[in-house]
CSV table of C-alpha atoms and ligand atoms in Angstrom, one decimal:
chain,number,residue,atom,x,y,z
A,594,UNK,CA,-73.8,-52.9,-7.8
A,595,UNK,CA,-73.5,-56.1,-8.3
A,596,UNK,CA,-71.6,-57.8,-11.6
A,597,UNK,CA,-72.0,-61.1,-11.9
A,598,UNK,CA,-69.2,-62.9,-13.7
A,599,UNK,CA,-66.0,-61.9,-14.1
A,600,UNK,CA,-63.8,-62.5,-17.2
A,601,UNK,CA,-62.7,-60.9,-19.7
A,602,UNK,CA,-66.1,-58.4,-19.9
A,603,UNK,CA,-67.4,-58.5,-16.3
A,604,UNK,CA,-64.1,-57.5,-14.4
A,605,UNK,CA,-63.0,-54.8,-16.8
A,606,UNK,CA,-66.9,-52.8,-16.4
A,607,UNK,CA,-66.7,-53.7,-12.3
A,608,UNK,CA,-63.5,-52.0,-12.2
A,609,UNK,CA,-64.4,-48.7,-13.5
A,610,UNK,CA,-68.0,-48.6,-12.2
A,611,UNK,CA,-65.6,-48.4,-8.9
A,612,UNK,CA,-63.3,-46.3,-10.4
A,613,UNK,CA,-66.4,-44.5,-10.7
A,614,UNK,CA,-66.9,-44.4,-7.7
A,615,UNK,CA,-69.5,-46.8,-7.0
A,616,UNK,CA,-69.5,-49.7,-4.4
A,617,UNK,CA,-69.5,-52.5,-6.4
A,618,UNK,CA,-69.8,-56.2,-5.5
A,619,UNK,CA,-68.7,-58.5,-8.1
A,620,UNK,CA,-69.9,-62.0,-8.1
A,621,UNK,CA,-68.8,-65.4,-9.6
A,622,UNK,CA,-69.1,-69.4,-9.1
A,623,UNK,CA,-65.8,-70.2,-9.7
A,624,UNK,CA,-64.2,-70.8,-6.9
A,625,UNK,CA,-60.4,-69.9,-8.6
A,626,UNK,CA,-62.0,-67.3,-10.0
A,627,UNK,CA,-62.4,-65.8,-6.5
A,628,UNK,CA,-59.2,-66.9,-4.5
A,629,UNK,CA,-57.2,-65.6,-7.6
A,630,UNK,CA,-59.2,-62.3,-7.8
A,631,UNK,CA,-58.6,-62.2,-3.7
A,632,UNK,CA,-55.7,-62.6,-3.4
A,633,UNK,CA,-54.6,-59.0,-6.5
A,634,UNK,CA,-54.2,-61.2,-9.0
A,635,UNK,CA,-55.6,-61.2,-12.4
A,636,UNK,CA,-56.5,-63.3,-14.8
A,637,UNK,CA,-57.1,-61.2,-17.1
A,638,UNK,CA,-55.0,-59.0,-19.4
A,639,UNK,CA,-55.9,-56.4,-19.8
A,640,UNK,CA,-56.9,-55.5,-16.4
A,641,UNK,CA,-53.1,-54.9,-14.4
A,642,UNK,CA,-52.9,-57.0,-10.5
A,643,UNK,CA,-52.1,-53.3,-9.7
A,644,UNK,CA,-55.4,-51.8,-11.2
A,645,UNK,CA,-57.0,-54.5,-10.0
A,646,UNK,CA,-55.7,-54.1,-5.9
A,647,UNK,CA,-56.6,-50.4,-5.8
A,648,UNK,CA,-60.0,-51.3,-6.7
A,649,UNK,CA,-60.4,-53.7,-3.9
A,650,UNK,CA,-58.6,-51.3,-1.5
A,651,UNK,CA,-61.4,-48.7,-2.9
A,652,UNK,CA,-65.1,-49.7,-3.5
A,653,UNK,CA,-64.3,-53.3,-5.4
A,654,UNK,CA,-65.7,-56.4,-3.4
A,655,UNK,CA,-65.5,-60.0,-4.5
A,656,UNK,CA,-68.0,-63.1,-3.2
A,657,UNK,CA,-68.7,-66.2,-4.3
A,658,UNK,CA,-72.4,-67.0,-5.6
A,659,UNK,CA,-73.5,-68.5,-2.5
A,660,UNK,CA,-73.1,-66.0,-0.3
A,661,UNK,CA,-73.3,-62.6,-2.4
A,662,UNK,CA,-75.9,-60.0,-1.3
A,663,UNK,CA,-78.0,-59.6,-4.7
A,664,UNK,CA,-80.6,-57.5,-2.7
A,665,UNK,CA,-78.7,-54.8,-1.6
A,666,UNK,CA,-77.6,-53.8,-5.3
A,667,UNK,CA,-79.1,-51.1,-7.3
A,668,UNK,CA,-78.4,-52.6,-10.4
A,669,UNK,CA,-77.1,-55.9,-11.3
A,670,UNK,CA,-75.0,-57.4,-14.3
A,671,UNK,CA,-74.2,-60.6,-15.9
A,672,UNK,CA,-71.8,-61.1,-17.5
A,673,UNK,CA,-71.5,-65.1,-17.7
A,674,UNK,CA,-70.4,-67.1,-20.8
A,675,UNK,CA,-72.6,-67.3,-23.5
A,676,UNK,CA,-71.5,-70.9,-25.4
A,677,UNK,CA,-72.6,-73.0,-28.3
A,678,UNK,CA,-72.9,-77.2,-27.4
A,679,UNK,CA,-71.2,-79.4,-29.9
A,680,UNK,CA,-73.4,-79.3,-32.3
A,681,UNK,CA,-73.0,-75.4,-32.4
A,682,UNK,CA,-76.9,-74.8,-30.5
A,683,UNK,CA,-77.1,-71.9,-27.9
A,684,UNK,CA,-76.1,-72.9,-24.8
A,685,UNK,CA,-77.4,-70.8,-22.1
A,686,UNK,CA,-76.9,-73.0,-19.1
A,687,UNK,CA,-75.0,-70.2,-17.3
A,688,UNK,CA,-77.2,-67.0,-18.1
A,689,UNK,CA,-79.8,-69.4,-16.8
A,690,UNK,CA,-78.4,-70.6,-13.5
A,691,UNK,CA,-77.6,-67.1,-13.2
A,692,UNK,CA,-81.1,-65.6,-13.2
A,693,UNK,CA,-82.1,-68.3,-11.0
A,694,UNK,CA,-79.7,-67.1,-8.6
A,695,UNK,CA,-80.9,-63.3,-9.4
A,696,UNK,CA,-84.1,-64.4,-8.7
A,697,UNK,CA,-84.0,-66.4,-5.4
A,698,UNK,CA,-82.8,-62.4,-4.4
A,699,UNK,CA,-84.9,-60.1,-6.8
A,700,UNK,CA,-86.9,-57.3,-4.9
A,701,UNK,CA,-89.4,-54.6,-6.3
A,702,UNK,CA,-86.7,-51.3,-7.4
A,703,UNK,CA,-83.9,-53.3,-9.3
A,704,UNK,CA,-82.5,-52.4,-12.1
A,705,UNK,CA,-81.1,-56.3,-14.1
A,706,UNK,CA,-79.0,-55.9,-17.2
A,707,UNK,CA,-78.4,-58.7,-19.1
A,708,UNK,CA,-74.6,-58.2,-21.0
A,709,UNK,CA,-74.0,-61.4,-22.2
A,710,UNK,CA,-74.1,-62.0,-26.4
A,711,UNK,CA,-76.9,-63.7,-27.2
A,712,UNK,CA,-80.0,-64.8,-29.8
A,713,UNK,CA,-82.4,-62.1,-30.4
A,714,UNK,CA,-85.4,-62.8,-27.9
A,715,UNK,CA,-83.2,-64.2,-24.7
A,716,UNK,CA,-83.2,-61.1,-22.5
A,717,UNK,CA,-87.7,-60.9,-23.0
A,718,UNK,CA,-88.0,-65.0,-23.3
A,719,UNK,CA,-86.4,-67.2,-20.7
A,720,UNK,CA,-84.3,-64.6,-19.2
A,721,UNK,CA,-87.5,-63.0,-17.6
A,722,UNK,CA,-89.1,-66.1,-17.8
A,723,UNK,CA,-86.5,-67.4,-14.3
A,724,UNK,CA,-86.0,-64.1,-13.3
A,725,UNK,CA,-89.8,-63.8,-12.6
A,726,UNK,CA,-90.5,-67.2,-10.7
A,727,UNK,CA,-89.6,-64.4,-8.5
A,728,UNK,CA,-92.9,-63.4,-7.4
A,729,UNK,CA,-92.2,-59.6,-9.2
A,730,UNK,CA,-93.0,-58.6,-13.0
A,731,UNK,CA,-90.5,-57.4,-15.0
A,732,UNK,CA,-91.4,-53.4,-16.1
A,733,UNK,CA,-93.9,-53.1,-13.4
A,734,UNK,CA,-91.8,-54.2,-10.3
A,735,UNK,CA,-88.0,-54.3,-11.4
A,736,UNK,CA,-86.2,-53.1,-14.8
A,737,UNK,CA,-84.4,-55.1,-17.1
A,738,UNK,CA,-82.2,-54.0,-20.6
A,739,UNK,CA,-80.0,-56.0,-22.4
A,740,UNK,CA,-76.4,-53.8,-23.0
A,741,UNK,CA,-74.4,-55.4,-25.3
A,742,UNK,CA,-70.1,-55.4,-24.7
A,743,UNK,CA,-67.8,-53.9,-27.2
A,744,UNK,CA,-64.9,-54.4,-25.4
A,745,UNK,CA,-61.9,-56.4,-27.4
A,746,UNK,CA,-59.4,-58.2,-25.2
A,747,UNK,CA,-55.8,-56.7,-26.0
A,748,UNK,CA,-56.7,-53.8,-27.1
A,749,UNK,CA,-57.3,-50.8,-24.6
A,750,UNK,CA,-58.6,-48.4,-26.7
A,751,UNK,CA,-62.6,-51.4,-26.8
A,752,UNK,CA,-62.0,-50.2,-23.2
A,753,UNK,CA,-62.3,-46.5,-23.3
A,754,UNK,CA,-64.9,-44.1,-21.9
A,755,UNK,CA,-65.2,-43.1,-26.3
A,756,UNK,CA,-66.6,-46.5,-27.1
A,757,UNK,CA,-70.5,-45.7,-27.7
A,758,UNK,CA,-72.8,-49.0,-25.5
A,759,UNK,CA,-76.3,-49.5,-26.9
A,760,UNK,CA,-78.9,-51.0,-24.4
A,761,UNK,CA,-82.7,-51.3,-24.6
A,762,UNK,CA,-85.5,-52.0,-22.5
A,763,UNK,CA,-88.3,-53.8,-21.6
A,764,UNK,CA,-89.7,-50.2,-21.6
A,765,UNK,CA,-88.6,-46.6,-21.9
A,766,UNK,CA,-88.1,-46.2,-18.8
A,767,UNK,CA,-85.8,-49.2,-18.4
A,768,UNK,CA,-83.9,-48.1,-21.3
A,769,UNK,CA,-83.1,-44.6,-20.2
A,770,UNK,CA,-82.1,-45.8,-16.6
A,771,UNK,CA,-79.7,-48.9,-17.5
A,772,UNK,CA,-78.2,-45.8,-19.9
A,773,UNK,CA,-78.0,-43.3,-17.4
A,774,UNK,CA,-76.4,-46.3,-15.7
A,775,UNK,CA,-73.4,-46.7,-18.3
A,776,UNK,CA,-73.2,-43.2,-19.0
A,777,UNK,CA,-71.1,-43.1,-15.5
A,778,UNK,CA,-68.5,-44.8,-17.6
A,779,UNK,CA,-69.2,-44.2,-21.1
A,780,UNK,CA,-69.6,-41.4,-22.8
A,781,UNK,CA,-72.1,-42.1,-25.2
A,782,UNK,CA,-74.9,-44.2,-24.9
A,783,UNK,CA,-76.5,-44.9,-27.5
A,784,UNK,CA,-80.7,-46.2,-26.9
A,785,UNK,CA,-82.3,-48.7,-29.3
A,786,UNK,CA,-86.4,-50.1,-29.2
A,787,UNK,CA,-85.9,-53.0,-27.5
A,788,UNK,CA,-83.9,-55.3,-25.8
A,789,UNK,CA,-84.2,-57.8,-29.2
A,790,UNK,CA,-83.3,-54.8,-31.3
A,791,UNK,CA,-80.0,-54.4,-29.2
A,792,UNK,CA,-79.4,-58.2,-28.8
A,793,UNK,CA,-79.5,-58.5,-32.5
A,794,UNK,CA,-77.2,-55.7,-33.7
A,795,UNK,CA,-74.1,-57.2,-31.2
A,796,UNK,CA,-74.9,-60.3,-33.9
A,797,UNK,CA,-75.0,-58.1,-36.7
A,798,UNK,CA,-71.3,-56.5,-35.4
A,799,UNK,CA,-70.0,-60.0,-34.5
A,800,UNK,CA,-71.1,-61.8,-38.0
A,801,UNK,CA,-69.9,-59.5,-39.7
A,802,UNK,CA,-66.4,-60.0,-38.5
A,803,UNK,CA,-67.2,-63.7,-39.3
A,804,UNK,CA,-68.9,-63.7,-42.8
A,805,UNK,CA,-65.7,-61.3,-43.5
A,806,UNK,CA,-62.8,-62.9,-42.8
A,807,UNK,CA,-64.8,-66.0,-44.4
A,808,UNK,CA,-64.6,-63.9,-47.4
A,809,UNK,CA,-60.7,-63.1,-47.5
A,810,UNK,CA,-60.2,-67.0,-46.3
A,811,UNK,CA,-61.6,-68.0,-49.2
A,812,UNK,CA,-60.2,-65.4,-51.4
A,813,UNK,CA,-56.0,-66.2,-50.2
A,814,UNK,CA,-57.3,-70.2,-51.3
A,815,UNK,CA,-58.0,-69.2,-54.9
A,816,UNK,CA,-54.9,-66.5,-54.7
A,817,UNK,CA,-52.9,-70.2,-54.1
A,818,UNK,CA,-54.3,-71.6,-57.2
A,819,UNK,CA,-54.0,-68.3,-59.4
A,820,UNK,CA,-50.0,-67.9,-57.8
A,821,UNK,CA,-51.5,-64.3,-56.5
A,822,UNK,CA,-50.5,-62.7,-53.4
A,823,UNK,CA,-53.7,-62.2,-51.4
A,824,UNK,CA,-51.4,-60.0,-49.2
A,825,UNK,CA,-50.5,-57.3,-51.7
A,826,UNK,CA,-54.2,-57.4,-53.0
A,827,UNK,CA,-55.7,-56.5,-49.7
A,828,UNK,CA,-52.8,-54.2,-49.7
A,829,UNK,CA,-53.8,-52.4,-52.2
A,830,UNK,CA,-57.6,-52.8,-52.5
A,831,UNK,CA,-57.3,-51.0,-48.4
A,832,UNK,CA,-55.9,-47.4,-50.5
A,833,UNK,CA,-59.5,-46.8,-51.3
A,834,UNK,CA,-60.3,-44.1,-48.6
A,835,UNK,CA,-64.3,-45.8,-48.3
A,836,UNK,CA,-66.1,-48.3,-48.9
A,837,UNK,CA,-63.5,-50.9,-48.0
A,838,UNK,CA,-63.0,-51.9,-44.5
A,839,UNK,CA,-59.6,-54.6,-44.2
A,840,UNK,CA,-59.6,-58.0,-43.4
A,841,UNK,CA,-56.8,-60.4,-43.4
A,842,UNK,CA,-56.6,-64.2,-43.8
A,843,UNK,CA,-55.7,-66.7,-41.2
A,844,UNK,CA,-55.2,-70.0,-39.9
A,845,UNK,CA,-59.2,-70.1,-38.7
A,846,UNK,CA,-61.0,-67.9,-36.3
A,847,UNK,CA,-61.0,-68.8,-32.6
A,848,UNK,CA,-61.9,-66.4,-28.5
A,849,UNK,CA,-65.3,-66.5,-27.0
A,850,UNK,CA,-67.0,-64.7,-29.5
A,851,UNK,CA,-66.3,-64.8,-33.8
A,852,UNK,CA,-66.7,-69.1,-33.9
A,853,UNK,CA,-69.7,-68.6,-31.4
A,854,UNK,CA,-71.9,-65.9,-31.7
A,855,UNK,CA,-73.0,-66.4,-35.4
A,856,UNK,CA,-74.2,-69.4,-34.1
A,857,UNK,CA,-76.9,-68.0,-31.6
A,858,UNK,CA,-78.4,-65.8,-35.1
A,859,UNK,CA,-78.5,-69.3,-37.1
A,860,UNK,CA,-79.7,-71.0,-34.8
A,861,UNK,CA,-83.1,-68.2,-34.1
A,862,UNK,CA,-83.3,-67.0,-37.5
A,863,UNK,CA,-84.3,-70.8,-38.1
A,864,UNK,CA,-87.2,-70.8,-36.2
A,865,UNK,CA,-88.4,-68.3,-38.7
A,866,UNK,CA,-88.0,-70.8,-41.4
A,867,UNK,CA,-85.1,-68.9,-42.2
A,868,UNK,CA,-81.5,-70.9,-43.0
A,869,UNK,CA,-78.4,-68.3,-42.8
A,870,UNK,CA,-76.4,-69.3,-45.7
A,871,UNK,CA,-73.9,-66.5,-45.3
A,872,UNK,CA,-73.1,-67.9,-41.2
A,873,UNK,CA,-73.5,-71.6,-42.4
A,874,UNK,CA,-71.0,-70.9,-45.2
A,875,UNK,CA,-68.6,-68.6,-43.0
A,876,UNK,CA,-68.6,-70.9,-40.8
A,877,UNK,CA,-67.7,-73.8,-43.5
A,878,UNK,CA,-64.5,-72.0,-44.4
A,879,UNK,CA,-63.4,-70.5,-41.6
A,880,UNK,CA,-63.7,-74.0,-39.6
A,881,UNK,CA,-61.4,-75.3,-43.0
A,882,UNK,CA,-58.4,-73.7,-42.4
A,883,UNK,CA,-57.1,-75.4,-39.4
A,884,UNK,CA,-56.8,-78.5,-41.8
A,885,UNK,CA,-55.8,-76.0,-45.0
A,886,UNK,CA,-52.5,-75.2,-42.7
A,887,UNK,CA,-51.8,-78.8,-41.9
A,888,UNK,CA,-52.0,-79.5,-46.0
A,889,UNK,CA,-49.7,-76.5,-46.8
A,890,UNK,CA,-47.0,-78.1,-44.0
A,891,UNK,CA,-47.3,-81.0,-45.8
A,892,UNK,CA,-46.6,-79.5,-48.9
A,893,UNK,CA,-43.4,-77.4,-47.4
A,894,UNK,CA,-41.6,-80.1,-46.0
A,895,UNK,CA,-42.4,-81.6,-49.3
A,896,UNK,CA,-39.9,-79.0,-50.9
A,897,UNK,CA,-37.1,-81.2,-48.7
A,898,UNK,CA,-38.1,-84.6,-49.8
A,899,UNK,CA,-39.9,-85.2,-46.3
A,900,UNK,CA,-43.2,-87.0,-45.1
A,901,UNK,CA,-45.2,-84.9,-42.2
A,902,UNK,CA,-45.3,-88.2,-41.1
A,903,UNK,CA,-42.3,-88.5,-38.3
A,904,UNK,CA,-41.3,-84.3,-39.0
A,905,UNK,CA,-40.9,-81.9,-35.9
A,906,UNK,CA,-43.1,-79.2,-35.9
A,907,UNK,CA,-42.9,-76.2,-34.3
A,908,UNK,CA,-46.0,-74.4,-33.8
A,909,UNK,CA,-45.1,-70.5,-32.9
A,910,UNK,CA,-48.6,-68.6,-31.0
A,911,UNK,CA,-51.4,-71.0,-29.2
A,912,UNK,CA,-53.3,-67.9,-28.9
A,913,UNK,CA,-56.4,-67.2,-30.9
A,914,UNK,CA,-54.8,-64.0,-32.2
A,915,UNK,CA,-51.8,-61.7,-31.4
A,916,UNK,CA,-50.0,-59.9,-27.5
A,917,UNK,CA,-53.1,-62.0,-26.2
A,918,UNK,CA,-52.7,-64.9,-23.6
A,919,UNK,CA,-56.7,-65.8,-24.2
A,920,UNK,CA,-56.4,-69.1,-26.6
A,921,UNK,CA,-60.0,-70.2,-26.4
A,922,UNK,CA,-61.4,-71.6,-29.8
A,923,UNK,CA,-58.1,-71.1,-30.8
A,924,UNK,CA,-57.3,-72.3,-34.4
A,925,UNK,CA,-54.2,-73.8,-33.1
A,926,UNK,CA,-56.0,-76.7,-31.8
A,927,UNK,CA,-57.3,-77.9,-35.1
A,928,UNK,CA,-53.3,-77.2,-36.0
A,929,UNK,CA,-52.1,-78.8,-33.7
A,930,UNK,CA,-54.3,-82.2,-33.3
A,931,UNK,CA,-54.2,-82.0,-37.3
A,932,UNK,CA,-50.9,-82.5,-37.0
A,933,UNK,CA,-50.2,-85.2,-34.8
A,934,UNK,CA,-53.4,-87.2,-36.4
A,935,UNK,CA,-51.5,-87.2,-39.3
A,936,UNK,CA,-48.1,-88.6,-37.7
A,937,UNK,CA,-46.6,-85.6,-37.3
A,938,UNK,CA,-44.1,-84.5,-33.5
A,939,UNK,CA,-45.6,-80.9,-32.1
A,940,UNK,CA,-44.2,-78.5,-29.9
A,941,UNK,CA,-44.6,-75.0,-29.2
A,942,UNK,CA,-44.1,-71.6,-28.7
A,943,UNK,CA,-45.6,-68.9,-26.6
A,944,UNK,CA,-44.4,-66.2,-24.6
A,945,UNK,CA,-48.2,-66.0,-22.7
A,946,UNK,CA,-49.2,-69.4,-22.7
A,947,UNK,CA,-47.6,-71.7,-20.9
A,948,UNK,CA,-50.1,-75.0,-21.3
A,949,UNK,CA,-52.2,-76.2,-24.9
A,950,UNK,CA,-54.9,-78.2,-25.3
A,951,UNK,CA,-55.1,-79.3,-28.7
A,952,UNK,CA,-58.6,-80.7,-30.5
A,953,UNK,CA,-57.8,-84.2,-29.5
A,954,UNK,CA,-57.4,-83.5,-26.0
A,955,UNK,CA,-53.9,-83.8,-25.7
A,956,UNK,CA,-51.9,-81.2,-23.4
A,957,UNK,CA,-49.1,-79.7,-24.4
A,958,UNK,CA,-46.9,-77.7,-22.5
A,959,UNK,CA,-44.8,-74.5,-23.9
A,960,UNK,CA,-41.5,-74.8,-24.9
A,961,UNK,CA,-38.9,-72.1,-25.7
A,962,UNK,CA,-37.8,-70.5,-29.6
A,963,UNK,CA,-34.1,-71.4,-28.9
A,964,UNK,CA,-35.0,-74.8,-28.0
A,965,UNK,CA,-37.7,-75.4,-31.1
A,966,UNK,CA,-35.2,-73.0,-33.1
A,967,UNK,CA,-32.6,-76.2,-32.4
A,968,UNK,CA,-35.0,-79.1,-32.4
A,969,UNK,CA,-38.1,-78.3,-35.5
A,970,UNK,CA,-38.2,-79.6,-39.0
A,971,UNK,CA,-40.7,-77.2,-39.8
A,972,UNK,CA,-42.2,-74.4,-38.4
A,973,UNK,CA,-46.0,-73.3,-38.6
A,974,UNK,CA,-46.4,-69.5,-37.5
A,975,UNK,CA,-50.3,-69.5,-35.8
A,976,UNK,CA,-50.3,-66.1,-33.7
A,977,UNK,CA,-47.8,-63.0,-34.4
A,978,UNK,CA,-47.1,-62.2,-30.8
A,979,UNK,CA,-45.2,-59.2,-31.3
A,980,UNK,CA,-42.7,-60.4,-28.1
A,981,UNK,CA,-41.7,-63.4,-30.6
A,982,UNK,CA,-38.5,-62.8,-31.6
A,983,UNK,CA,-39.2,-62.8,-35.5
A,984,UNK,CA,-35.2,-62.2,-36.2
A,985,UNK,CA,-34.0,-65.2,-34.6
A,986,UNK,CA,-36.6,-67.5,-35.9
A,987,UNK,CA,-36.4,-66.4,-39.3
A,988,UNK,CA,-32.1,-65.9,-38.9
A,989,UNK,CA,-32.5,-69.8,-38.5
A,990,UNK,CA,-35.3,-71.1,-39.6
A,991,UNK,CA,-34.7,-73.6,-42.7
A,992,UNK,CA,-38.8,-73.9,-43.2
A,993,UNK,CA,-41.5,-71.7,-42.5
A,994,UNK,CA,-45.4,-72.3,-43.3
A,995,UNK,CA,-46.4,-68.6,-42.2
A,996,UNK,CA,-50.1,-68.2,-42.0
A,997,UNK,CA,-49.8,-64.5,-40.8
A,998,UNK,CA,-48.3,-63.0,-43.5
A,999,UNK,CA,-45.5,-62.7,-40.4
A,1000,UNK,CA,-42.5,-62.5,-43.0
A,1001,UNK,CA,-43.7,-59.5,-44.0
A,1002,UNK,CA,-40.9,-56.9,-44.6
A,1003,UNK,CA,-38.3,-59.2,-44.2
A,1004,UNK,CA,-35.7,-60.6,-46.7
A,1005,UNK,CA,-36.0,-64.5,-47.0
A,1006,UNK,CA,-34.2,-67.4,-48.4
A,1007,UNK,CA,-35.0,-69.4,-51.3
A,1008,UNK,CA,-38.0,-72.0,-50.6
A,1009,UNK,CA,-37.6,-70.7,-47.0
A,1010,UNK,CA,-41.2,-69.2,-46.3
A,1011,UNK,CA,-44.7,-71.1,-47.7
A,1012,UNK,CA,-47.5,-68.4,-47.0
A,1013,UNK,CA,-50.8,-68.8,-46.7
A,1014,UNK,CA,-52.4,-67.1,-49.4
A,1015,UNK,CA,-49.5,-66.6,-51.3
A,1016,UNK,CA,-46.7,-69.8,-51.9
A,1017,UNK,CA,-43.2,-69.4,-51.6
A,1018,UNK,CA,-41.9,-66.0,-50.4
A,1019,UNK,CA,-39.9,-65.0,-53.1
A,1020,UNK,CA,-36.2,-65.3,-51.9
A,1021,UNK,CA,-33.5,-62.8,-52.1
B,1135,NAD,N1,-64.2,-61.5,-24.2
B,1135,NAD,C1,-64.6,-60.6,-25.1
B,1135,NAD,O1,-63.7,-59.8,-25.6
B,1135,NAD,C2,-66.4,-60.7,-25.1
B,1135,NAD,C3,-66.6,-59.3,-26.2
B,1135,NAD,C4,-67.7,-59.0,-25.3
B,1135,NAD,C5,-69.1,-60.0,-25.6
B,1135,NAD,N2,-68.5,-61.2,-24.5
B,1135,NAD,C6,-69.5,-61.7,-24.1
B,1135,NAD,O2,-69.6,-61.6,-22.6
B,1135,NAD,C7,-70.1,-62.7,-22.3
B,1135,NAD,C8,-69.2,-62.9,-21.0
B,1135,NAD,O3,-67.6,-63.8,-21.9
B,1135,NAD,P1,-66.3,-63.8,-21.3
B,1135,NAD,O4,-65.3,-63.9,-22.2
B,1135,NAD,O5,-66.2,-62.4,-20.0
B,1135,NAD,O6,-66.4,-65.1,-20.1
B,1135,NAD,P2,-65.2,-65.4,-19.2
B,1135,NAD,O7,-65.2,-66.8,-19.5
B,1135,NAD,O8,-64.4,-64.5,-19.0
B,1135,NAD,O9,-65.4,-65.0,-17.9
B,1135,NAD,C9,-66.9,-65.6,-18.0
B,1135,NAD,C10,-67.4,-65.6,-16.4
B,1135,NAD,O10,-68.7,-66.0,-15.3
B,1135,NAD,C11,-68.8,-67.1,-14.6
B,1135,NAD,N3,-69.1,-68.0,-14.6
B,1135,NAD,C12,-70.0,-68.5,-15.3
B,1135,NAD,N4,-71.2,-69.2,-15.1
B,1135,NAD,C13,-71.4,-68.3,-13.9
B,1135,NAD,C14,-73.1,-67.9,-12.5
B,1135,NAD,N5,-73.6,-69.2,-13.4
B,1135,NAD,N6,-72.9,-67.6,-12.1
B,1135,NAD,C15,-72.0,-66.3,-11.1
B,1135,NAD,N7,-70.7,-66.4,-12.3
B,1135,NAD,C16,-70.6,-67.4,-13.4
B,1135,NAD,C17,-67.2,-67.7,-14.8
B,1135,NAD,O11,-66.5,-68.5,-14.0
B,1135,NAD,C18,-66.2,-66.8,-15.0
B,1135,NAD,O12,-65.1,-66.0,-14.5
B,1135,NAD,C19,-70.4,-63.7,-23.0
B,1135,NAD,O13,-72.0,-64.0,-23.7
B,1135,NAD,C20,-69.5,-63.0,-24.4
B,1135,NAD,O14,-69.8,-63.8,-25.6
B,1135,NAD,C21,-67.0,-61.6,-24.4
């Protein structure tokens, strides 16, 4: 089998199939990615170098898109990025480029499975059209299916056999064939009536997260105005054993999925004369959070009779979520750019991210926590990595803006910590 696109999604699935004993050819367009993998260096958090090396010594081989032999495989998985444009429209460029590449080698009897998150209608529409330029017909000469991925980088349990997979094929036979193949690496595969249904199910999962995060972000802003502590309130609501799911506020949303995928749905909805108001409202709130973090930093400095302009701000964490190196679409990019725009000097510490580009295109290089502690007037906690020495930070820092409740359970000094959604932490 062949896996096209060896990133956060493609590499784990390729290795899982190799570990299940299948012959796997991994294909990628990026020469640097291929060089890294061939040298046995894993580019992602959840696959160790040792696991990659064992797979390469076994049945997993890697090849560039040019030299790969796609006709050799019984099945081809497509796991390439599905980004959005600057105006938040879907960019199917990588998906259609992969389809074009497959079409040049496609042979009768193959199974093609699209895994990239996308809007309902992609697999049966543009993806199929490009594949059929081969002269072969989907559902007749070759099988075609959509099977969304549920992996959650940094959470090894999300990549386990126990997480059910969804699949919808162009015909019942294609669905059953794709399900049987996925059944080699997953205990439960749920069969849907069509690729469109499977595409929509994936967008429901991610839009659900995006909208609920926006809802608690808005609640956090309200709690600040009302003098309430949103974290206390979420903890209280979460004691309800049914009908409530915990979401937490923060500096914004990031990663490849949550700030991106909902726009595939809202774009598609417009073709049916529907404006998805939940997605638009969630975007307004979530994308405004970094600006609010900059405002909170100015408010905290004001307490020390200092202006943001000319102050030295130490940002803690730039990855989009704790304990991973993934910083794609991280809200830290807007926080850093916003701070610099308002005249602050900015440095950051992140145990996992060596260099980081902010939203204005400036490249920042991470520094050690100690040197940041000696340098900064105020700290802004953007990502709550476990590996940060929080005791050291809170003992040494004069002023902290905490956007993720990293101060939870600590005794702090009066007016030392300004918390997103909760105001000043009560002093000892
Ligand atoms: N990262 C996640 O947590 C996650 C979870 C579920 C679903 N998804 C979805 O899976 C898809 C892939 O995401 P990812 O996070 O693995 O992306 P990624 O950027 O980590 O990896 C994509 C890989 O595809 C390669 N590539 C790009 N165009 C190519 C082409 N035409 N031919 C061959 N290789 C190509 C890139 O070089 C890269 O190595 C996206 O649609 C994403 O929304 C991601």
